[in-house]
Amino acid sequence: MVGQTKARKAAGVIVQMVKEGKIASRVVLLAAQPGTGKTAIAMGMAKSIGLETPFAMLAGSELFSLEMSKTEALMQACRKAIGVRIKEETEVMEGEVVEIQIDRPALLGAVSKTGKLTLKTTEMEI
């Protein structure tokens, strides 16, 4: 990026504050004239901060909509940026059911039951 020394320094300060935890649960809004490098600075900031930090780009034309207010457009962009990533690992075991044992609750009125399921798998047959 050529030029924009003051803007890059300011962006660096913001990135450092985010990394140090001094700015949390906040939104950074870059506003300036068209063609001044806002998008380039924002993308650089997002890459410097890391993938864990939500990032959304919003064009000025998206704010000036007849369908919704400017505040609602900003709120929607913030909601889109916040993503939930769920990683789940499962282990599937296939085999023949050999035994099912259901343990009855010891206390009267207890609703939960536990049990044990025994499988014969292909690994056991070898």
XYZ file of C-alpha atoms in Angstrom:
126
model
C 0.000 0.000 0.000
C 1.469 3.309 -1.064
C 0.713 6.506 0.844
C -1.918 6.921 3.558
C 0.781 6.962 6.244
C -1.478 8.458 8.935
C -4.324 6.060 8.128
C -1.991 3.053 8.239
C -0.551 4.182 11.589
C -4.059 4.602 12.994
C -5.034 1.166 11.685
C -1.902 -0.305 13.272
C -2.828 1.234 16.625
C -6.331 -0.265 16.404
C -4.954 -3.697 15.444
C -2.501 -3.609 18.357
C -5.265 -2.632 20.802
C -7.460 -5.495 19.570
C -4.600 -7.988 19.917
C -3.870 -6.762 23.455
C -7.540 -7.087 24.401
C -8.019 -3.365 25.016
C -10.769 -3.176 22.401
C -13.300 -5.966 22.721
C -16.907 -6.241 21.544
C -16.555 -3.098 19.454
C -17.092 -2.202 15.823
C -14.592 -0.222 13.755
C -16.160 1.934 11.062
C -13.901 3.478 8.410
C -15.402 6.485 6.642
C -13.730 8.700 4.026
C -14.031 9.895 0.454
C -14.275 7.292 -2.344
C -10.960 5.893 -3.555
C -8.942 6.696 -0.433
C -8.057 3.080 0.411
C -10.589 2.250 3.124
C -11.180 -1.260 1.788
C -7.461 -2.015 1.488
C -6.804 -0.822 5.042
C -9.785 -2.773 6.394
C -8.689 -5.976 4.666
C -5.148 -5.532 5.984
C -6.485 -4.992 9.501
C -8.679 -8.088 9.284
C -5.766 -10.262 8.135
C -3.491 -8.882 10.857
C -6.007 -9.532 13.618
C -6.750 -13.108 12.569
C -9.597 -15.376 11.555
C -11.227 -15.393 15.001
C -12.233 -11.741 14.684
C -15.453 -11.127 12.720
C -15.045 -8.964 9.617
C -17.672 -7.560 7.254
C -17.309 -5.128 4.379
C -20.195 -2.790 3.723
C -20.447 -0.481 0.721
C -21.926 2.981 1.094
C -24.669 2.117 -1.384
C -25.896 -0.562 1.025
C -26.512 2.104 3.667
C -28.624 4.329 1.454
C -31.510 1.964 0.920
C -35.192 2.836 0.802
C -36.056 -0.491 2.433
C -34.288 0.009 5.786
C -32.636 2.636 7.943
C -28.873 3.181 8.075
C -28.769 1.831 11.612
C -30.555 -1.369 10.601
C -28.173 -1.864 7.652
C -25.169 -1.512 9.995
C -26.718 -3.907 12.524
C -27.357 -6.511 9.804
C -23.745 -6.267 8.636
C -22.544 -6.783 12.218
C -24.810 -9.806 12.649
C -23.527 -11.334 9.404
C -19.929 -10.873 10.519
C -20.481 -12.795 13.735
C -20.322 -16.442 12.796
C -20.659 -19.524 14.896
C -18.303 -22.316 13.991
C -19.219 -25.715 15.345
C -16.766 -28.531 14.970
C -18.039 -31.921 15.944
C -16.283 -35.239 15.814
C -18.188 -38.502 15.828
C -17.044 -42.064 15.899
C -19.324 -44.543 14.184
C -19.110 -48.144 15.250
C -20.807 -50.834 13.228
C -21.478 -54.337 14.410
C -23.927 -56.946 15.618
C -25.726 -56.311 18.916
C -24.720 -59.113 21.271
C -26.178 -57.880 24.546
C -28.367 -55.055 25.854
C -28.382 -54.388 29.591
C -30.653 -51.670 31.053
C -29.934 -50.567 34.617
C -33.030 -49.696 36.624
C -32.840 -46.594 38.840
C -32.229 -47.370 42.504
C -34.341 -44.465 43.796
C -38.112 -44.408 43.623
C -39.376 -41.723 41.274
C -36.101 -41.442 39.365
C -36.795 -41.000 35.675
C -33.382 -41.486 34.099
C -32.114 -44.918 33.150
C -28.678 -46.017 32.066
C -27.677 -48.995 30.039
C -24.947 -50.917 28.334
C -24.835 -52.072 24.725
C -22.347 -54.723 23.625
C -21.448 -54.950 19.926
C -19.551 -57.609 18.035
C -17.527 -55.777 15.384
C -15.503 -57.051 12.452
C -12.322 -56.255 14.404
C -13.394 -58.733 17.090
C -13.980 -61.506 14.542
C -10.383 -61.501 13.292
